[in-house]
mmCIF file of C-alpha atoms and ligand atoms in Angstrom:
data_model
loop_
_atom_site.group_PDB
_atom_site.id
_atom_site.type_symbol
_atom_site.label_atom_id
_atom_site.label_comp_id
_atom_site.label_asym_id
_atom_site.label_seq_id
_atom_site.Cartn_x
_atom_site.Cartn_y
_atom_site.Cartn_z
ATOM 1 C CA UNK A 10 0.000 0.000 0.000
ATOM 2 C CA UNK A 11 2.322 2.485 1.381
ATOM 3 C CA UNK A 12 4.751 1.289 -1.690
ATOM 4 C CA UNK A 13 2.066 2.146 -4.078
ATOM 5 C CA UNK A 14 1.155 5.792 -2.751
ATOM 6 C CA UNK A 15 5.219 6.540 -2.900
ATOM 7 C CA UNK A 16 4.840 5.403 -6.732
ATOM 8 C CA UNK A 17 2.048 7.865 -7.047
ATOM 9 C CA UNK A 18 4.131 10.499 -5.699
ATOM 10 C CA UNK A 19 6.893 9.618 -8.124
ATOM 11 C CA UNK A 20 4.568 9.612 -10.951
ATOM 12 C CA UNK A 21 3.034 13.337 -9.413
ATOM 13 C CA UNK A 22 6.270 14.870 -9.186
ATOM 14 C CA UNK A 23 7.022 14.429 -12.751
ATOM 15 C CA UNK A 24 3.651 15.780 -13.662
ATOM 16 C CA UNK A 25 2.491 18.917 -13.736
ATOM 17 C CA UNK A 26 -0.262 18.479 -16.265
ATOM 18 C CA UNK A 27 -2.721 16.379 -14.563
ATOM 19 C CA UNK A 28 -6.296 15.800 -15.670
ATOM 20 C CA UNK A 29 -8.537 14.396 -12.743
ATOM 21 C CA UNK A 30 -11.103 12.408 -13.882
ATOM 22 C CA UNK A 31 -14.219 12.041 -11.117
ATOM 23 C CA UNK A 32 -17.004 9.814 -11.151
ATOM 24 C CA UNK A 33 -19.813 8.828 -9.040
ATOM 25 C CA UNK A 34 -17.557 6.694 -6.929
ATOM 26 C CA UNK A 35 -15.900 9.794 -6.053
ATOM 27 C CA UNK A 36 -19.236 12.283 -4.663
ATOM 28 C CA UNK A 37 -20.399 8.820 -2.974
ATOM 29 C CA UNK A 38 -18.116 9.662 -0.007
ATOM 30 C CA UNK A 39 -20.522 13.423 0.027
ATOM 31 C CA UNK A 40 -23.566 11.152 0.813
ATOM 32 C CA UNK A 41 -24.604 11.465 -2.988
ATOM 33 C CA UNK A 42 -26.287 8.134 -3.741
ATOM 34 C CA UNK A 43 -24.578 6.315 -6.954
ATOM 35 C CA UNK A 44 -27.635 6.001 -9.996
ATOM 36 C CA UNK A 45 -26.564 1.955 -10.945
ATOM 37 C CA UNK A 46 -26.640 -1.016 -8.950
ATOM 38 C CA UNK A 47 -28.046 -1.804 -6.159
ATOM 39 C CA UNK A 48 -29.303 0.711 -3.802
ATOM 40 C CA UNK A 49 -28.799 3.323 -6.731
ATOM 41 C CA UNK A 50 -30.785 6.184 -7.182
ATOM 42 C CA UNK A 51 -31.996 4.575 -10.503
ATOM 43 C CA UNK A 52 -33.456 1.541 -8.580
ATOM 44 C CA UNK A 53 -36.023 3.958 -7.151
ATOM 45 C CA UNK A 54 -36.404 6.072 -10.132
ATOM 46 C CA UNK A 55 -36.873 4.593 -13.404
ATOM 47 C CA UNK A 56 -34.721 6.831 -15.234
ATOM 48 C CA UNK A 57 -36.743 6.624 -18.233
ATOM 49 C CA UNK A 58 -39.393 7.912 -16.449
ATOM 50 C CA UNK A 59 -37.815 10.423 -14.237
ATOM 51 C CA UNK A 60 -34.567 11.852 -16.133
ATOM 52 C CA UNK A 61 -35.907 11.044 -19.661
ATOM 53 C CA UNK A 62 -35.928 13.941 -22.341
ATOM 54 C CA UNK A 63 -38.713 12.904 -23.621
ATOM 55 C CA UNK A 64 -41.072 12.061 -21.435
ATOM 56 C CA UNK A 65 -39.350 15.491 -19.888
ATOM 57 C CA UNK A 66 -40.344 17.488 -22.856
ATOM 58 C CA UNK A 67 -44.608 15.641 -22.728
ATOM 59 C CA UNK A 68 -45.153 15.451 -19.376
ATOM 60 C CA UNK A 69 -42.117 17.436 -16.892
ATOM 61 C CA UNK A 70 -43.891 16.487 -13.507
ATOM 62 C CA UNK A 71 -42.209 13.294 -13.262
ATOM 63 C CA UNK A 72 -38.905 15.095 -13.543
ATOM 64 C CA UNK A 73 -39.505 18.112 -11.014
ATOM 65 C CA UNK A 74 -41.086 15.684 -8.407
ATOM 66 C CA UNK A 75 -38.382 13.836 -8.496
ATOM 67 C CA UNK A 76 -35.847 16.935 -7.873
ATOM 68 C CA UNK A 77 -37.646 17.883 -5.436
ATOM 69 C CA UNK A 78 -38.100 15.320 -3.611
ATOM 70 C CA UNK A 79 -35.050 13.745 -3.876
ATOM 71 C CA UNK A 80 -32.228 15.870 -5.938
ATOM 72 C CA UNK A 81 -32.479 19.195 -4.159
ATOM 73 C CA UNK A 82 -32.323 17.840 -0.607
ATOM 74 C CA UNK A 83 -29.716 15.705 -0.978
ATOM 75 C CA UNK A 84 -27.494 18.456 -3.216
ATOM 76 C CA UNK A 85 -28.652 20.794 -0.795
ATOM 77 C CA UNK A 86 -26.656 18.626 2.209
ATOM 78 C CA UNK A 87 -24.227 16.953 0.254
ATOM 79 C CA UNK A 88 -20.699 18.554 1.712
ATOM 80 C CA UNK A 89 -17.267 18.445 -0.745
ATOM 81 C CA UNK A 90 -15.168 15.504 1.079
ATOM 82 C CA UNK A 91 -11.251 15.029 1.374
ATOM 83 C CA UNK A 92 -10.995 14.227 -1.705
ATOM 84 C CA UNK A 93 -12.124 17.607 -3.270
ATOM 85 C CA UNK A 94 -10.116 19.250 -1.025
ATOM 86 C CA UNK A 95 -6.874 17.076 -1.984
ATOM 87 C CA UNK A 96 -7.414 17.940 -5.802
ATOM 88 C CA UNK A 97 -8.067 21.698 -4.769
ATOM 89 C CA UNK A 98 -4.558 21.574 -3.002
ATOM 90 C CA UNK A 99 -3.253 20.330 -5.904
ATOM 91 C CA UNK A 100 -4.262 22.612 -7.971
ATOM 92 C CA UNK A 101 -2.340 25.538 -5.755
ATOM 93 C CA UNK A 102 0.774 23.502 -6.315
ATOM 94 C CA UNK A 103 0.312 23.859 -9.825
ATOM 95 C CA UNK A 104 -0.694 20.114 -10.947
ATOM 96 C CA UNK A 105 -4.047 19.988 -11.972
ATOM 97 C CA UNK A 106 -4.502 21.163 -15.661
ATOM 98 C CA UNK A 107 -8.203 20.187 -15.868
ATOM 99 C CA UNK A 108 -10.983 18.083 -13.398
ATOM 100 C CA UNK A 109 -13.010 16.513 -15.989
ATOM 101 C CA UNK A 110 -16.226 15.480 -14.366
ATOM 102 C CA UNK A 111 -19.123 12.985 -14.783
ATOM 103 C CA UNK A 112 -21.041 14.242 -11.241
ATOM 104 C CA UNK A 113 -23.845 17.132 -11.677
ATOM 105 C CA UNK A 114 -23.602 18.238 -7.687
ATOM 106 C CA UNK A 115 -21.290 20.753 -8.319
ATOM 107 C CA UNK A 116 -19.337 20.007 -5.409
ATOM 108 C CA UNK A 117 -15.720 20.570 -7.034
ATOM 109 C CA UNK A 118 -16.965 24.201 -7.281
ATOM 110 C CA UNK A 119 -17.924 24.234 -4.200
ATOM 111 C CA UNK A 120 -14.583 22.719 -2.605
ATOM 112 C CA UNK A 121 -13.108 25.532 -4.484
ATOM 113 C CA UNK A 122 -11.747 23.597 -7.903
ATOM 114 C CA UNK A 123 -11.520 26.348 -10.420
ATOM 115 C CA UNK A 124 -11.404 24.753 -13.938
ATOM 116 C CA UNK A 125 -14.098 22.168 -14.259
ATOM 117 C CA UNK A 126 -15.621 20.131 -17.385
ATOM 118 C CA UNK A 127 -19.048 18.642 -16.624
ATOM 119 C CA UNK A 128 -19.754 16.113 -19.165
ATOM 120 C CA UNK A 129 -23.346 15.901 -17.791
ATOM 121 C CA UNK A 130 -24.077 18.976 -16.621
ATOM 122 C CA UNK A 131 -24.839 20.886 -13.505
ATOM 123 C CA UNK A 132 -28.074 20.371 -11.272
ATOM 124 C CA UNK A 133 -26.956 23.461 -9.754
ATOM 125 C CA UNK A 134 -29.171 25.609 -12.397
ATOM 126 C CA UNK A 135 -32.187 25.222 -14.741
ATOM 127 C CA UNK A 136 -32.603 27.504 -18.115
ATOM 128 C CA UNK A 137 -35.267 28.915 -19.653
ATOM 129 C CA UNK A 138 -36.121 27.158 -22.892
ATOM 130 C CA UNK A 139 -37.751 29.638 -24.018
ATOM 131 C CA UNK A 140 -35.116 32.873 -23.035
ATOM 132 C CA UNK A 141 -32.804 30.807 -21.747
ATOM 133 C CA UNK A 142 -32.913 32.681 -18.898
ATOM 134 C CA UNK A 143 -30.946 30.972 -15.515
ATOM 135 C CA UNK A 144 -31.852 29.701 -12.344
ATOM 136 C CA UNK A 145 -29.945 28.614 -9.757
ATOM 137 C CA UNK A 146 -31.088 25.061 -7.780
ATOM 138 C CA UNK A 147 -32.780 27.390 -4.525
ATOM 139 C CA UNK A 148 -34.798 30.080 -7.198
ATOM 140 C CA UNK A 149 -35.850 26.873 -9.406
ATOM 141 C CA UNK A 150 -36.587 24.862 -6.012
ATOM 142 C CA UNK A 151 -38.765 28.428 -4.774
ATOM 143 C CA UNK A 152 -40.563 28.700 -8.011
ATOM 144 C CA UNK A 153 -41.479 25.055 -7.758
ATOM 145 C CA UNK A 154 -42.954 25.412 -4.331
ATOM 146 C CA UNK A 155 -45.162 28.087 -6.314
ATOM 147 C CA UNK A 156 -46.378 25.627 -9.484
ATOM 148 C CA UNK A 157 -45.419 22.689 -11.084
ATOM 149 C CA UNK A 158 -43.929 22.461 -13.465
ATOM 150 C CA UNK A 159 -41.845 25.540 -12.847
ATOM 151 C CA UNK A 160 -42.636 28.709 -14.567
ATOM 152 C CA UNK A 161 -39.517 31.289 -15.991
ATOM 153 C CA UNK A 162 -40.361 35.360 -15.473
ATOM 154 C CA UNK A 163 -41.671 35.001 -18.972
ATOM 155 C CA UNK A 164 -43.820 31.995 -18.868
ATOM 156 C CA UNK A 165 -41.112 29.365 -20.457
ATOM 157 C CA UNK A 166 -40.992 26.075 -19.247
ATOM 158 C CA UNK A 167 -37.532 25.478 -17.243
ATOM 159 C CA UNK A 168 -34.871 22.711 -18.019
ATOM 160 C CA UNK A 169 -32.351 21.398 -15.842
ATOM 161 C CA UNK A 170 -28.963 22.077 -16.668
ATOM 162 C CA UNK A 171 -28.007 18.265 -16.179
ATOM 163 C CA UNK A 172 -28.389 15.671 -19.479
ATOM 164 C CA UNK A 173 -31.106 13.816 -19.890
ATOM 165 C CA UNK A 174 -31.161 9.992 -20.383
ATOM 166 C CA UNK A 175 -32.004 10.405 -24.793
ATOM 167 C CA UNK A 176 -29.654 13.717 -24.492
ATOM 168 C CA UNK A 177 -25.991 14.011 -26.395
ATOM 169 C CA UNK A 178 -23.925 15.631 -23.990
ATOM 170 C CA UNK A 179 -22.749 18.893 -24.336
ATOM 171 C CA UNK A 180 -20.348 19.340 -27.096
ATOM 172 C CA UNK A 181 -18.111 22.023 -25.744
ATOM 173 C CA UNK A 182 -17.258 20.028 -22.945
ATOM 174 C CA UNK A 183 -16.811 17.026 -24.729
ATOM 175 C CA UNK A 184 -13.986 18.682 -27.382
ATOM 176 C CA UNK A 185 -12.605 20.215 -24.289
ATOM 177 C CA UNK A 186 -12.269 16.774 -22.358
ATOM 178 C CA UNK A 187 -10.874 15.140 -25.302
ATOM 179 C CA UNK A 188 -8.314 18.287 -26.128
ATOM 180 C CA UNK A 189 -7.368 17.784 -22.005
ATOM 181 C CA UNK A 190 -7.182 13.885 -22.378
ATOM 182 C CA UNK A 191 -4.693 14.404 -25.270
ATOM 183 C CA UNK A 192 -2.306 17.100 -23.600
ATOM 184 C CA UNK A 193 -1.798 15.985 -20.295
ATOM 185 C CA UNK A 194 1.230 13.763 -18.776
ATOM 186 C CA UNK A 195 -1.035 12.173 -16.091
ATOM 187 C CA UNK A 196 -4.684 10.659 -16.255
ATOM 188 C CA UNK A 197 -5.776 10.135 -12.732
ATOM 189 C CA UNK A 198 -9.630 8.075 -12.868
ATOM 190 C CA UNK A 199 -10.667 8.659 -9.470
ATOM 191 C CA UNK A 200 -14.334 6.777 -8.636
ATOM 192 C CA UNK A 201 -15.734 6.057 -11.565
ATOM 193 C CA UNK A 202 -16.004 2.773 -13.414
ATOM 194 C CA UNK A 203 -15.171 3.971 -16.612
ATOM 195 C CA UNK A 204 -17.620 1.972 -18.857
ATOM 196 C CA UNK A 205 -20.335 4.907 -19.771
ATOM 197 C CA UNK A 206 -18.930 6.667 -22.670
ATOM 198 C CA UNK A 207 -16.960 8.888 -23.383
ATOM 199 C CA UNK A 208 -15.307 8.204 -19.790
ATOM 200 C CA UNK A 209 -13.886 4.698 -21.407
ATOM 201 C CA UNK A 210 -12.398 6.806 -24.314
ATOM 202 C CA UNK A 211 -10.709 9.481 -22.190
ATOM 203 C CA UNK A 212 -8.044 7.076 -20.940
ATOM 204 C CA UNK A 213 -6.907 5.669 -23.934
ATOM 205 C CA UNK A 214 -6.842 8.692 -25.465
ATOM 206 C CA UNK A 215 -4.376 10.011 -22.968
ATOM 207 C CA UNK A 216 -2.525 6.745 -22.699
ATOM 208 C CA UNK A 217 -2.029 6.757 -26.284
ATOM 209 C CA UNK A 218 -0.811 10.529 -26.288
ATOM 210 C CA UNK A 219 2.103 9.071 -23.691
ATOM 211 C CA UNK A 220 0.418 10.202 -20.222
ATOM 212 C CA UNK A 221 0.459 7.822 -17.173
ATOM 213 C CA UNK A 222 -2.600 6.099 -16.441
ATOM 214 C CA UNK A 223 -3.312 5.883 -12.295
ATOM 215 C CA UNK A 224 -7.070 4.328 -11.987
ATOM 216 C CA UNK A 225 -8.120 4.954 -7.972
ATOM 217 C CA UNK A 226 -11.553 2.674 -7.873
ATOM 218 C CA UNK A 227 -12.874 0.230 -5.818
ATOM 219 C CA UNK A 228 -14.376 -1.757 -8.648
ATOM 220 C CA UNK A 229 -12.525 -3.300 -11.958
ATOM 221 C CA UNK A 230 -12.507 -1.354 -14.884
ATOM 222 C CA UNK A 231 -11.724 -1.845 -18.419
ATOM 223 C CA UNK A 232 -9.364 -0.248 -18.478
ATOM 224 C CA UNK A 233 -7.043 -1.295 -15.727
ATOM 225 C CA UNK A 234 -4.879 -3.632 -18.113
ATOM 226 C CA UNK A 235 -2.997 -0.370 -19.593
ATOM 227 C CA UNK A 236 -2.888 1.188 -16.176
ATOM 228 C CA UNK A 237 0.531 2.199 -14.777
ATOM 229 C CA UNK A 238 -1.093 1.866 -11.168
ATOM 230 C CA UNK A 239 -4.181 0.760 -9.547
ATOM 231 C CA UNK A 240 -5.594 1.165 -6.418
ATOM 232 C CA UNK A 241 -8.650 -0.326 -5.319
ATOM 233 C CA UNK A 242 -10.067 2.062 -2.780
ATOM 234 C CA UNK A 243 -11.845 5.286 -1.857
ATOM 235 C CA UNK A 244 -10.400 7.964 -4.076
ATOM 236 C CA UNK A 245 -10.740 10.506 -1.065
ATOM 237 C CA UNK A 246 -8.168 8.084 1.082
ATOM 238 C CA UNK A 247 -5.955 7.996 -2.065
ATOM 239 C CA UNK A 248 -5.832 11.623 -2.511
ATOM 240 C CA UNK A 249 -5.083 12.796 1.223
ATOM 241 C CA UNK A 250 -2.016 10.242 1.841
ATOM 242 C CA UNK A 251 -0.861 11.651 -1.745
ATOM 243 C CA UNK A 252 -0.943 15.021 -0.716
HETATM 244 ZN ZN1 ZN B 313 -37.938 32.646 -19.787
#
């Protein structure tokens, strides 16, 4: 173990263009629920009933109920962990180059993390589809006490800012992920299971651009046969004895 985390400061030393790669895993240790497997979030909520586009865009009740019941509290509580903190740190010493995210809590932000990619968006703020218009998660969670569905200033019908399940993801953050994936000399996965694209690209992208691969995880992924290092374990654990 202790072997391991002296590799990982070998490898971090040398580095000083390091793309952090979170998952679910990683916001688990916040007290946000993971959405697969057992005990998931998406074993209550059918996800093509509740985070659909879809059914969002013909019937949005299913959606806001849901968010209300169950997103904004938890969000709302949810705390940034050691693990944040550790990649904020790092970041002051000059190491981080991008945190490329596939968690919508915003809690990076919140820890303090200044350059982040959301791949799925942020739950932390609705739009207007019809001015676009912005909301942050407590005005959309006010005007939903008020009606539902929630109602913009000008009568649109809001969206959350996460993707929907039958949603591409955003675009911009996806050529920025990629761009990061290709420039940087280490790709640290830190709790996330790699296998929902484009997280299983992201990897091999950087691998084959000559970065180190370091997967922290406490389940398998595909991609741990051209890892440099694995560690099976909480990410935040990982992160503090690095730092
Ligand atoms: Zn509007």
């Amino acid at each position: 173990m202790d072997k391991k985390i002296s590799e990982l400061k070998k490898i971090v030393a040398t580095s000083d263009q390091i793309v952090a790669f979170t998952g679910a895993g990683f916001s688990a240790e916040s007290g946000i629920s993971t959405f697969r497997g057992t005990g998931g979030l998406w074993s209550k909520y059918d996800p093509n009933i509740y985070a659909n586009i879809n059914i969002f865009m013909q019937d949005s009740t299913y959606y806001w109920n849901f968010f209300r019941d169950e997103r904004y509290p938890v969000i709302k509580k949810a705390k940034p962990n050691d693990g944040h903190y550790a990649l904020v740190e790092l970041e002051k010493r000059g190491k981080i180059y991008r945190v490329i995210t596939q968690n919508i809590d915003g809690l990076h932000q919140e820890a303090g993390q200044s350059d982040v990619i959301e791949l799925h968006g942020s739950t932390r703020k609705t739009n207007c589809l019809s001015c676009g218009k912005t909301y942050t998660i407590d005005e959309t969670y006010k005007l939903l006490q008020k009606e539902l569905p929630p109602k913009c200033s000008c009568g649109g019908n809001l969206k959350p800012g996460t993707v929907l399940f039958g949603e591409p993801l955003p675009q911009v953050a996806l050529d920025m992920a990629s761009l990061a994936s290709k420039n940087c000399d280490l790709f640290l996965v830190l709790g996330s299971s790699l296998v929902v694209y484009p997280a299983a690209s992201m990897p091999m992208i950087a691998k084959k651009s000559g970065a180190a691969l370091v997967i922290v995880n406490i389940d398998p992924t595909p991609m741990d046969d051209i890892a440099d290092l694995i560690f099976r374990e909480s990410a935040s654990k990982v992160l503090s004895k690095l730092i």
